[in-house]
PDB file of N, CA and C in Angstrom:
ATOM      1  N   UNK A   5      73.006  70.803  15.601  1.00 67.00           N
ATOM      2  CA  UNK A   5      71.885  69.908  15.360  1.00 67.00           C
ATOM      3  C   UNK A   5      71.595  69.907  13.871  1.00 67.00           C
ATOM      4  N   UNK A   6      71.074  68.932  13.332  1.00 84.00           N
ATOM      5  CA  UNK A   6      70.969  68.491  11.842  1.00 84.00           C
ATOM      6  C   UNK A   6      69.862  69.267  11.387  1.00 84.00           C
ATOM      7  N   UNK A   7      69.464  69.360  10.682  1.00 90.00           N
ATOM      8  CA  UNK A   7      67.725  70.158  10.347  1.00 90.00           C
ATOM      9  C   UNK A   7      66.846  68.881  10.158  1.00 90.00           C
ATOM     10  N   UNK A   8      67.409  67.752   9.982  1.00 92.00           N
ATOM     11  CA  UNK A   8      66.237  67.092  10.080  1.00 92.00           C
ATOM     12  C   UNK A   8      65.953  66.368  11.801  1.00 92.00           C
ATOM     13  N   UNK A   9      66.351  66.510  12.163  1.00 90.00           N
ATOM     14  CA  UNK A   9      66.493  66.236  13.948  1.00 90.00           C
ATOM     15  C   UNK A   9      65.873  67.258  14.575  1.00 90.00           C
ATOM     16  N   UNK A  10      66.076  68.745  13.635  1.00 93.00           N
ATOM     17  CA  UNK A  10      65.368  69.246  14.448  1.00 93.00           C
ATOM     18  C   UNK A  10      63.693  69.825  13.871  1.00 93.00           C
ATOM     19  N   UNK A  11      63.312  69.261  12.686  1.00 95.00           N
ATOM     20  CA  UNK A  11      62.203  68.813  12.111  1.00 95.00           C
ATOM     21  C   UNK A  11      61.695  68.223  13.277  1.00 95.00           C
ATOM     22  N   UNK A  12      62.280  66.981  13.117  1.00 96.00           N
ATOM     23  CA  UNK A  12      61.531  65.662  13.862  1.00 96.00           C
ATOM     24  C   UNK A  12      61.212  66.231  15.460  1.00 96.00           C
ATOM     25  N   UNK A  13      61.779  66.836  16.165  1.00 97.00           N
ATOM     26  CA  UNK A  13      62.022  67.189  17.559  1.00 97.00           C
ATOM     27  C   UNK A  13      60.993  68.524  17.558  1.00 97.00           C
ATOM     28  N   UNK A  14      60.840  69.435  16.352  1.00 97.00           N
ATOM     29  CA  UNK A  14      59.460  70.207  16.330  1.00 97.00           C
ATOM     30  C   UNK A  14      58.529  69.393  15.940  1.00 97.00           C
ATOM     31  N   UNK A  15      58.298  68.426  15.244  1.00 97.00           N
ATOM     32  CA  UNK A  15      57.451  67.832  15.172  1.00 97.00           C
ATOM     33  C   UNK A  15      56.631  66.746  16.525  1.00 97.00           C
ATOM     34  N   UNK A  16      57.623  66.659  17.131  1.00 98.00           N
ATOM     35  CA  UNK A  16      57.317  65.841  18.099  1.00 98.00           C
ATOM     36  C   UNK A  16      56.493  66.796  19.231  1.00 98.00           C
ATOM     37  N   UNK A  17      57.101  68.340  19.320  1.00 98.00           N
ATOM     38  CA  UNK A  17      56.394  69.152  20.185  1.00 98.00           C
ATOM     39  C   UNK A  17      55.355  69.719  19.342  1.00 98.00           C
ATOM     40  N   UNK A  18      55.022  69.445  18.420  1.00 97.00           N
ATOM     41  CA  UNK A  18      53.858  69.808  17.747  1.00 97.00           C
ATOM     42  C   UNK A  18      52.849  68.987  17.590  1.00 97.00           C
ATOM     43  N   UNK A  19      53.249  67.680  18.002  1.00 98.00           N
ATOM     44  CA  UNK A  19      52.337  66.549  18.005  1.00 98.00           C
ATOM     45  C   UNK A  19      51.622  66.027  19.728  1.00 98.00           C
ATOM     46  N   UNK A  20      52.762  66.409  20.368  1.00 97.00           N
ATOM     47  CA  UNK A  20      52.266  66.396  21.894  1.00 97.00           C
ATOM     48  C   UNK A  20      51.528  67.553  21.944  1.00 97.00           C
ATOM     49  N   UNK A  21      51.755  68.610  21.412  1.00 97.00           N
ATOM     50  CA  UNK A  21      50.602  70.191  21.987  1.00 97.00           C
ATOM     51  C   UNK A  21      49.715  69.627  21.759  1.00 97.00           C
ATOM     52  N   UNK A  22      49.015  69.299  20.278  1.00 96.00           N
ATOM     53  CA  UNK A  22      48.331  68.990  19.323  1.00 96.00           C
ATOM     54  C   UNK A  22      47.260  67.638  20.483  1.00 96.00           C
ATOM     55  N   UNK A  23      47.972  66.417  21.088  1.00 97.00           N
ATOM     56  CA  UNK A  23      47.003  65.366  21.098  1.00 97.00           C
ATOM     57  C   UNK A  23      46.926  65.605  23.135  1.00 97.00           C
ATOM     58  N   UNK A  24      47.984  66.111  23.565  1.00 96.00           N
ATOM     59  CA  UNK A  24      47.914  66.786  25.213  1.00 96.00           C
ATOM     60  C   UNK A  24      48.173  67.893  25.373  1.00 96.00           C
ATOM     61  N   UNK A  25      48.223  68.967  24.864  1.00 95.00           N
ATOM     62  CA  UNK A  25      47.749  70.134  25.451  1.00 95.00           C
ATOM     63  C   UNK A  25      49.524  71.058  25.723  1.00 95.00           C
ATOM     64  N   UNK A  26      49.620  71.845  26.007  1.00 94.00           N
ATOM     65  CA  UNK A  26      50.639  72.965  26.465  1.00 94.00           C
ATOM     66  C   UNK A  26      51.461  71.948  27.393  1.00 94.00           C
ATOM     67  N   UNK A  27      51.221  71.407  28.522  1.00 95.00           N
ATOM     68  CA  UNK A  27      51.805  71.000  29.445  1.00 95.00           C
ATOM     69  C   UNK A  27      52.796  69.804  28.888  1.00 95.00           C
ATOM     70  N   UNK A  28      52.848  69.430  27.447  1.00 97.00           N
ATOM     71  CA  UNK A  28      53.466  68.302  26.959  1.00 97.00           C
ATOM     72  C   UNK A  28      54.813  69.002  27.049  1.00 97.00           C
ATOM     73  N   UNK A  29      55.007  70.376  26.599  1.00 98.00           N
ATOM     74  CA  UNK A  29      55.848  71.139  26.043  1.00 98.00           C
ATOM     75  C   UNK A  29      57.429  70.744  26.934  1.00 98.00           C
ATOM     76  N   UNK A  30      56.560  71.184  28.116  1.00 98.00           N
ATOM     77  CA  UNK A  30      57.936  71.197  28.841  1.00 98.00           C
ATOM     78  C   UNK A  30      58.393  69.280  29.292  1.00 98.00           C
ATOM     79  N   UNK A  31      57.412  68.534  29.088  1.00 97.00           N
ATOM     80  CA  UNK A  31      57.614  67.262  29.093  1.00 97.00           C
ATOM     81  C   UNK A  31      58.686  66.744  28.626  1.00 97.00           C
ATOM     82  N   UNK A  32      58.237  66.867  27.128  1.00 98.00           N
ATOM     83  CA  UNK A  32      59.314  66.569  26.060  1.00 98.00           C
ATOM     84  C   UNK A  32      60.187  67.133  25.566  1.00 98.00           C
ATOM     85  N   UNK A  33      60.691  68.535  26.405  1.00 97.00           N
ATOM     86  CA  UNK A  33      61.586  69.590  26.171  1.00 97.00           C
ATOM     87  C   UNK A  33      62.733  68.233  27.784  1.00 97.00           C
ATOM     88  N   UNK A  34      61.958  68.177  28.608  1.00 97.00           N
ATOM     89  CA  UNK A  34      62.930  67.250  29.361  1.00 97.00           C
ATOM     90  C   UNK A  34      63.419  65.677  29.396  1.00 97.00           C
ATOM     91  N   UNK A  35      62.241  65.355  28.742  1.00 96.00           N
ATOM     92  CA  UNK A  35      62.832  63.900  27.887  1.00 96.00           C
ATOM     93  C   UNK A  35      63.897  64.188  27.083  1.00 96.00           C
ATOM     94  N   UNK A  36      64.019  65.272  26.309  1.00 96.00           N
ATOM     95  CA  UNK A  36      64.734  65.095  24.935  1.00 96.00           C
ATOM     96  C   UNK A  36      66.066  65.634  25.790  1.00 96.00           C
ATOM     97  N   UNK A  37      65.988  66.562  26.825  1.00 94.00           N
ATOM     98  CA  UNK A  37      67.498  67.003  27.720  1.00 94.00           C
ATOM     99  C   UNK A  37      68.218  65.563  27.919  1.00 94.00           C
ATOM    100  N   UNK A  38      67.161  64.577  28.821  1.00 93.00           N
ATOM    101  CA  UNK A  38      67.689  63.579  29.116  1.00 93.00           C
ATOM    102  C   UNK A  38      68.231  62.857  28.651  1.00 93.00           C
ATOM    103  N   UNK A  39      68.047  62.637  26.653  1.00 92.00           N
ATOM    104  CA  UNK A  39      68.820  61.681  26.061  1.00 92.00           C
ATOM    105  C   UNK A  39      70.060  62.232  25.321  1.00 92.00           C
ATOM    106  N   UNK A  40      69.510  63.846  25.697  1.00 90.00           N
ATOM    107  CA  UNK A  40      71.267  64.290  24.858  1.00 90.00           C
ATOM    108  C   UNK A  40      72.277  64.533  25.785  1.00 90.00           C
ATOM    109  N   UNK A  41      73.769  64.785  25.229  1.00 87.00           N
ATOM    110  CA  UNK A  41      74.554  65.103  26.000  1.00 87.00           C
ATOM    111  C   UNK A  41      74.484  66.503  25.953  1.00 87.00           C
ATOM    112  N   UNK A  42      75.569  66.740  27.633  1.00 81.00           N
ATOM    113  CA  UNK A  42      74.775  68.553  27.308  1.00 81.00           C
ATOM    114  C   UNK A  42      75.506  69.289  26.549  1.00 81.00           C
ATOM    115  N   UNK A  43      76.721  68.691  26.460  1.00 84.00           N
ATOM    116  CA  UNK A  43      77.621  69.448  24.868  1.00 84.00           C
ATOM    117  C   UNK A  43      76.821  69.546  23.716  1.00 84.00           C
ATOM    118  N   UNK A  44      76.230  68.980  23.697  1.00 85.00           N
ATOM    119  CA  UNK A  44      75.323  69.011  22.184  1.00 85.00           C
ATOM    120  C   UNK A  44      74.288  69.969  22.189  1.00 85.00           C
ATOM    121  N   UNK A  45      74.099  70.825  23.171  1.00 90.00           N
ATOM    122  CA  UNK A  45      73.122  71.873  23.158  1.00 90.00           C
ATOM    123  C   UNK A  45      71.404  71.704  23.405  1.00 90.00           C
ATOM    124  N   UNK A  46      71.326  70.685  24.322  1.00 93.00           N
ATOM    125  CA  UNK A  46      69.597  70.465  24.276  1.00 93.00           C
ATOM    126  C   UNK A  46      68.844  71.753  24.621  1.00 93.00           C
ATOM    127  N   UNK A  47      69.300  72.644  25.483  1.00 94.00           N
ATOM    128  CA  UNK A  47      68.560  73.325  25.608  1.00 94.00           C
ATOM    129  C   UNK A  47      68.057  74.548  24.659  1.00 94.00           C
ATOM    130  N   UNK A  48      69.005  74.639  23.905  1.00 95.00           N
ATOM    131  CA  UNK A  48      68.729  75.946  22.324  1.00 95.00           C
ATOM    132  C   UNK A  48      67.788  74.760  21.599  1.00 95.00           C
ATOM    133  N   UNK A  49      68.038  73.062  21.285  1.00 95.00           N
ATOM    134  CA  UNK A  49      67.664  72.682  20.489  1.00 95.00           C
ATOM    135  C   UNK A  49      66.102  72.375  20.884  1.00 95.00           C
ATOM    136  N   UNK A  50      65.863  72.289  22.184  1.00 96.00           N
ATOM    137  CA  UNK A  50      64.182  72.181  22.527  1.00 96.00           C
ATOM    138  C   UNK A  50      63.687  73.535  22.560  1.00 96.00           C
ATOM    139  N   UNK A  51      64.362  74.484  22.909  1.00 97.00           N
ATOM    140  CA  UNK A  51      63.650  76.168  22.395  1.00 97.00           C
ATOM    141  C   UNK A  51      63.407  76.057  21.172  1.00 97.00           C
ATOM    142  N   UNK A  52      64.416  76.013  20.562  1.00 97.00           N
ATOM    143  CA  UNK A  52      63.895  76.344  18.886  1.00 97.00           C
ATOM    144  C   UNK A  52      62.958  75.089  18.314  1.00 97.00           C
ATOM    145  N   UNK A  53      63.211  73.861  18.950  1.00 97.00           N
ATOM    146  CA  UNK A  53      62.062  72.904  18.573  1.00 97.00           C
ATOM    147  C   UNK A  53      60.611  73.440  18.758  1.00 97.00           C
ATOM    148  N   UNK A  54      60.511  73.921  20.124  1.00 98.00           N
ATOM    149  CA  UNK A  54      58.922  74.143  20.699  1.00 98.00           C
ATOM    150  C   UNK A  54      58.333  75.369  19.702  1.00 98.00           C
ATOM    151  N   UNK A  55      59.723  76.705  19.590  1.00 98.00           N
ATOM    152  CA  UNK A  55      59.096  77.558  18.852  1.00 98.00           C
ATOM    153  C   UNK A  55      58.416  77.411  17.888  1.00 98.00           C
ATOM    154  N   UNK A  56      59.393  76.333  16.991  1.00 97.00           N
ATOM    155  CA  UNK A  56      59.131  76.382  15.511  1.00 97.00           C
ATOM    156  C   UNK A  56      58.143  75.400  15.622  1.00 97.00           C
ATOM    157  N   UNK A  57      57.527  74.744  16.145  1.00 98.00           N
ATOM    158  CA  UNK A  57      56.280  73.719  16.013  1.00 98.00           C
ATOM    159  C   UNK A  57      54.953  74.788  16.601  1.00 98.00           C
ATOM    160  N   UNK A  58      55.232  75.514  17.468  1.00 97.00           N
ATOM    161  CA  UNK A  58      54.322  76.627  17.611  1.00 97.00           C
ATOM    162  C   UNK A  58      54.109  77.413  16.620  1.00 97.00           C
ATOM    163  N   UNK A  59      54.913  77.818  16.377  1.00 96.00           N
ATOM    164  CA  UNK A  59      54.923  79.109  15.327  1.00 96.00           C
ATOM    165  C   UNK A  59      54.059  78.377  13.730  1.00 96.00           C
ATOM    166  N   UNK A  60      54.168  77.192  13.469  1.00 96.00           N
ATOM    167  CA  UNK A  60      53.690  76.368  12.591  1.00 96.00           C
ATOM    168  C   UNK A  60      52.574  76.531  12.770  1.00 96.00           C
ATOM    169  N   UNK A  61      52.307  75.732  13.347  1.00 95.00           N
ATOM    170  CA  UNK A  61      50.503  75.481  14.524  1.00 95.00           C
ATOM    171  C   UNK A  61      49.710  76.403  14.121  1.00 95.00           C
ATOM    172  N   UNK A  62      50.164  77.666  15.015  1.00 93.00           N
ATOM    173  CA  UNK A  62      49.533  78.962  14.802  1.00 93.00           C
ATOM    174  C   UNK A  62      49.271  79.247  13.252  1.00 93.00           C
ATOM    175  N   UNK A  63      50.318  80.015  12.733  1.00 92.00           N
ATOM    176  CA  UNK A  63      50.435  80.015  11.397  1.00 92.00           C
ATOM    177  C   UNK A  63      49.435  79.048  10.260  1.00 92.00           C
ATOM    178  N   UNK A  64      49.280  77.926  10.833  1.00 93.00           N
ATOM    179  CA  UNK A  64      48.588  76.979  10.254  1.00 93.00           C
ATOM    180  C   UNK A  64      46.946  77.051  10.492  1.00 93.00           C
ATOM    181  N   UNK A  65      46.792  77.527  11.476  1.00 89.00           N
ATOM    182  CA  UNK A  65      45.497  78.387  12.513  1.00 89.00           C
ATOM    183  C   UNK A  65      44.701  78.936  11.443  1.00 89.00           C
ATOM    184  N   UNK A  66      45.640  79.860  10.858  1.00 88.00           N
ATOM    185  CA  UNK A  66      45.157  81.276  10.733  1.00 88.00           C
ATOM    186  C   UNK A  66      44.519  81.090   9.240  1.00 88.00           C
ATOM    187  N   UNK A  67      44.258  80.394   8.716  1.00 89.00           N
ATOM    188  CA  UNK A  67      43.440  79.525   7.364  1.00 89.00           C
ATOM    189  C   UNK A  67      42.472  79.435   7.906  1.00 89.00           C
ATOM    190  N   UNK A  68      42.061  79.117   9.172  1.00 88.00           N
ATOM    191  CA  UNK A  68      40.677  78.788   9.601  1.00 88.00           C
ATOM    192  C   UNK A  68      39.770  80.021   9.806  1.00 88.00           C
ATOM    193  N   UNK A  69      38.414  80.066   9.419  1.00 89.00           N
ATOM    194  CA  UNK A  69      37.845  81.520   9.452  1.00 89.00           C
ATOM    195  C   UNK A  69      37.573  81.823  11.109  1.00 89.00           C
ATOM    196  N   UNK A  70      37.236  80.455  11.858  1.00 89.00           N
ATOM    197  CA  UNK A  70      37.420  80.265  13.624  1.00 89.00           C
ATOM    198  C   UNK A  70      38.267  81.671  13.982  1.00 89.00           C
ATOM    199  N   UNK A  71      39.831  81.404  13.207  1.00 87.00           N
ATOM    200  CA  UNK A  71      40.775  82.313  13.938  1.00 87.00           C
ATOM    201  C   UNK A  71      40.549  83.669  13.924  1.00 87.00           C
ATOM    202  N   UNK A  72      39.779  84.319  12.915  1.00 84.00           N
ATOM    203  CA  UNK A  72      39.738  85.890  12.509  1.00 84.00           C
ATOM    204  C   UNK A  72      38.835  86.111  13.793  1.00 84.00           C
ATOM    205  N   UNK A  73      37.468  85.720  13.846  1.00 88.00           N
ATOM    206  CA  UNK A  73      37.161  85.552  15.227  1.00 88.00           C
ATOM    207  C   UNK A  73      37.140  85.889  17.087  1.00 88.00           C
ATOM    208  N   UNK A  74      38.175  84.845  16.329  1.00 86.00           N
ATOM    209  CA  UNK A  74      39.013  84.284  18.053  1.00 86.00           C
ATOM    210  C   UNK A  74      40.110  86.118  18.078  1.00 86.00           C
ATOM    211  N   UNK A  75      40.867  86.205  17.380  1.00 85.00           N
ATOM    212  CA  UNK A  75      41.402  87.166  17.287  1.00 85.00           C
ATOM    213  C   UNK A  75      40.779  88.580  17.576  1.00 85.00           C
ATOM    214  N   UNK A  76      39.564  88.654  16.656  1.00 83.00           N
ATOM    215  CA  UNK A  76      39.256  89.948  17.002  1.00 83.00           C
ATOM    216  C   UNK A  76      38.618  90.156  18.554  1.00 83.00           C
ATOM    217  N   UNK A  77      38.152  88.781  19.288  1.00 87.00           N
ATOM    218  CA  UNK A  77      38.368  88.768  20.704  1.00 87.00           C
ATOM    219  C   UNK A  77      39.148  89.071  21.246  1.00 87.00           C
ATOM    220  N   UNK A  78      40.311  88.848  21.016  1.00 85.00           N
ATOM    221  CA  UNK A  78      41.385  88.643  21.706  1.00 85.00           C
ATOM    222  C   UNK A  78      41.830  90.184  21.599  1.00 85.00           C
ATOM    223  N   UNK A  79      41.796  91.063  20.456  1.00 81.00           N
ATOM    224  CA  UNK A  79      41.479  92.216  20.807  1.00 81.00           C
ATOM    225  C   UNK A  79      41.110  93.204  21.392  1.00 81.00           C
ATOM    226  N   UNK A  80      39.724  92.219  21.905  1.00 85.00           N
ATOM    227  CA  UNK A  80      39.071  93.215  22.738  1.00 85.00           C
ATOM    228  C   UNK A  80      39.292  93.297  23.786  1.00 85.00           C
ATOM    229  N   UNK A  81      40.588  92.020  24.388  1.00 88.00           N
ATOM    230  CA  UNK A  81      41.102  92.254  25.408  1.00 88.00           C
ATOM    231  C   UNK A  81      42.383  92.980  25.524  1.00 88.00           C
ATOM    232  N   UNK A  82      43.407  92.504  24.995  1.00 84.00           N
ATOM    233  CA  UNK A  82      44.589  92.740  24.934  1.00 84.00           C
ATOM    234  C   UNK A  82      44.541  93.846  23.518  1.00 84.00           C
ATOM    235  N   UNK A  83      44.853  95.121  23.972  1.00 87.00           N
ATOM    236  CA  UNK A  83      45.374  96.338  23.393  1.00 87.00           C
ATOM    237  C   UNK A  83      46.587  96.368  22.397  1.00 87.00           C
ATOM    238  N   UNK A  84      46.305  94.965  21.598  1.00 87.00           N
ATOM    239  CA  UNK A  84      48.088  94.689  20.937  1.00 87.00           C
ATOM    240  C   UNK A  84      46.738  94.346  19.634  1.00 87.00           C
ATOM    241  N   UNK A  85      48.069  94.246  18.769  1.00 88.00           N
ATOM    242  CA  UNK A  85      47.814  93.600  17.499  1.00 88.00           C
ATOM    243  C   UNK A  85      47.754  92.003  17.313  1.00 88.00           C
ATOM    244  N   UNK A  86      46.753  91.033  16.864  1.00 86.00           N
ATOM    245  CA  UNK A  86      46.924  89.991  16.832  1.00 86.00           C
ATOM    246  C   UNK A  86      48.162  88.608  17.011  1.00 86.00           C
ATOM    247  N   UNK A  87      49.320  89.601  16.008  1.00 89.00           N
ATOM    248  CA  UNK A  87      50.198  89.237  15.480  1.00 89.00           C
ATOM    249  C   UNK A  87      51.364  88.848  17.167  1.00 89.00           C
ATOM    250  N   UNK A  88      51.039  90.101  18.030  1.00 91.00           N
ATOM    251  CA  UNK A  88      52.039  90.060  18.641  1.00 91.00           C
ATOM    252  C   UNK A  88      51.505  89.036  20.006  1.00 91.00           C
ATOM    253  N   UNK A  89      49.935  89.097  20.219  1.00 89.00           N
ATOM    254  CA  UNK A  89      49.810  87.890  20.978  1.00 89.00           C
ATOM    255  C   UNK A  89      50.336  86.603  20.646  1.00 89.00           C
ATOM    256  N   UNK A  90      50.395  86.083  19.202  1.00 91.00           N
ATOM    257  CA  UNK A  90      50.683  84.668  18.653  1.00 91.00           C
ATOM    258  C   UNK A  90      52.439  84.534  18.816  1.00 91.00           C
ATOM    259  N   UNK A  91      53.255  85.989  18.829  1.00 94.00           N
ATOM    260  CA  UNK A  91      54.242  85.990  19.206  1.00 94.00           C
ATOM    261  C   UNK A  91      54.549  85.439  20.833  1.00 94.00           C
ATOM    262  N   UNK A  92      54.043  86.290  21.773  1.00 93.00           N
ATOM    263  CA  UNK A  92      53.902  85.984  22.739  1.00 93.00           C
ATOM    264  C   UNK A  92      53.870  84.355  23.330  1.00 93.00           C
ATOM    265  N   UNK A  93      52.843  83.805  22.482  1.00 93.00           N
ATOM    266  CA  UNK A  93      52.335  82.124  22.437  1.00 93.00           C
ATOM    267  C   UNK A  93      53.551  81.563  22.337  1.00 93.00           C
ATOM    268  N   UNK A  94      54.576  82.186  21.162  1.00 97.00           N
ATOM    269  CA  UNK A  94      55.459  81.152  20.589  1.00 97.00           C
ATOM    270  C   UNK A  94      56.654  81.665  21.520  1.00 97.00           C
ATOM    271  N   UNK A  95      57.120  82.788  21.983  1.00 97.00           N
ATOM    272  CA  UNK A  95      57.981  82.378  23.656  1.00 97.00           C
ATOM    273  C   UNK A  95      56.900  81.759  24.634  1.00 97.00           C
ATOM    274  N   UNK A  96      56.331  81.908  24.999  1.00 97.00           N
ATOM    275  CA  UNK A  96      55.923  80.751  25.905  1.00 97.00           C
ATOM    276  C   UNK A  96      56.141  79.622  25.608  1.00 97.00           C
ATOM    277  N   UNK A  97      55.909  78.682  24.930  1.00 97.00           N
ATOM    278  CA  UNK A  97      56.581  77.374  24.107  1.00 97.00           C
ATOM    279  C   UNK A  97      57.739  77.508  24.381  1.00 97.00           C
ATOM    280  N   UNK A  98      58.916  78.685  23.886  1.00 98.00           N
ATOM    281  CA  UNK A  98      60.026  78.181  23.953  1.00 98.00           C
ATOM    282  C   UNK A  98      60.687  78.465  25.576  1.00 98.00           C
ATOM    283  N   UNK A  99      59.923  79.133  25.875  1.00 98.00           N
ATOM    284  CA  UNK A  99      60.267  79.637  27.582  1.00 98.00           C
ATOM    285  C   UNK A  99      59.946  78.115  28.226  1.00 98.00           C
ATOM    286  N   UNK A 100      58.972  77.754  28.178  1.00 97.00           N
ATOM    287  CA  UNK A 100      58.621  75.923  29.016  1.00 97.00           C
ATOM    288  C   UNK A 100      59.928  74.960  29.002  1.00 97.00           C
ATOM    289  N   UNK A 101      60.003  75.297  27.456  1.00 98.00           N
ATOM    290  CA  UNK A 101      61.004  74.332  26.688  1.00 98.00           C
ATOM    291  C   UNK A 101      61.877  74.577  27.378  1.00 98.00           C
ATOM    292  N   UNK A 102      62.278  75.788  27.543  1.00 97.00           N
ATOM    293  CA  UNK A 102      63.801  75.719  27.830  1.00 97.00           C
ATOM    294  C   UNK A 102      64.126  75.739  29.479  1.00 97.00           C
ATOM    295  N   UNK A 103      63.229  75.904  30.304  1.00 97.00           N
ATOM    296  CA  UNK A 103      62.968  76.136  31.635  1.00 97.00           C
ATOM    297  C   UNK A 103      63.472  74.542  31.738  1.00 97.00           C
ATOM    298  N   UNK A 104      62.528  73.341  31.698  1.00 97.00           N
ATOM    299  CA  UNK A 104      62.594  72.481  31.625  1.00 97.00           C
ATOM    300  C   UNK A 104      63.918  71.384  31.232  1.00 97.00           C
ATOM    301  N   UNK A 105      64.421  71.777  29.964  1.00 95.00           N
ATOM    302  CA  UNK A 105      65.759  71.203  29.502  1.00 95.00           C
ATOM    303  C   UNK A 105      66.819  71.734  30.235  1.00 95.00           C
ATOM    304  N   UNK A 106      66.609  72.874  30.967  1.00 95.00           N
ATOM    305  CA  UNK A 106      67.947  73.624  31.457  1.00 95.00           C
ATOM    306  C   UNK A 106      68.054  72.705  32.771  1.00 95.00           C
ATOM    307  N   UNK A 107      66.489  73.014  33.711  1.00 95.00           N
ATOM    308  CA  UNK A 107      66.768  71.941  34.976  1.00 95.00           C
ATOM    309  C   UNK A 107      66.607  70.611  34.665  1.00 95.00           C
ATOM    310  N   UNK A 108      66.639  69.903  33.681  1.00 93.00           N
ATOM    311  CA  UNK A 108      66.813  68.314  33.801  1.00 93.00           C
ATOM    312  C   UNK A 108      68.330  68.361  33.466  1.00 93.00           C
ATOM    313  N   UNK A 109      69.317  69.361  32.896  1.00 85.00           N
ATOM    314  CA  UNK A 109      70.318  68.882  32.558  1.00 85.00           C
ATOM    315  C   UNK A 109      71.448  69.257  33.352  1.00 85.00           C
ATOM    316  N   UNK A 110      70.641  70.442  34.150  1.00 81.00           N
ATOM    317  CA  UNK A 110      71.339  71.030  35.577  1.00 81.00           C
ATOM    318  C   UNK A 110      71.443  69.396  36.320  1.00 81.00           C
ATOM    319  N   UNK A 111      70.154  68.900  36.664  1.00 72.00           N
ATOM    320  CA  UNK A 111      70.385  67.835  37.351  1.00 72.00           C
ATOM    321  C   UNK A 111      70.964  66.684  37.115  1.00 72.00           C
ATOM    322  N   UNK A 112      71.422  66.070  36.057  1.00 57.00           N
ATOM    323  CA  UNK A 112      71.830  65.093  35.201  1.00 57.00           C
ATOM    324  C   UNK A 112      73.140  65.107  35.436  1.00 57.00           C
TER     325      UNK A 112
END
């Protein structure tokens, strides 16, 4: 995959989280199975799409004083370090992603 294809293809899962929510993820992780061939690898290329538009997001988050916050909540639940919940976030993204692209291309 090109780096700018796969710009555009994190961008696109960064723009569906962004205006519908989590559930876009695996949406457009199976649209995008559907228009590639499966030699071409859709399913690494919508993992690493979802990650890296997550991992952005977040990252992009964390400028906001909201997040220090939200975090030290999130603390008070989960016995981890901030860092490794937002990890967590960003396999989930790519876990949807790839759940999704694997069975649309299983079926295809």
């Amino acid at each position: 995959m090109t780096f700018v294809r796969m710009m555009l293809l994190a961008l696109v899962f960064g723009a569906g989280t962004w205006f519908l929510g989590w559930w876009s993820v695996p949406l457009i992780a199976a649209l995008y199975s559907l228009t590639r061939p499966a030699d071409s690898g859709p399913v690494r290329d919508a993992t690493v799409g979802a990650a890296l538009a997550w991992g952005v997001m977040l990252a992009w988050h964390t400028t906001n004083p909201a997040f220090g916050r939200l975090s030290s909540a999130i603390g008070g639940i989960f016995p981890v370090p901030t860092v490794v919940v937002m990890f967590i976030a960003v396999l989930f993204a790519a876990a949807l992603a790839a759940a999704a692209a694997r069975v649309v291309m299983q079926r295809g």
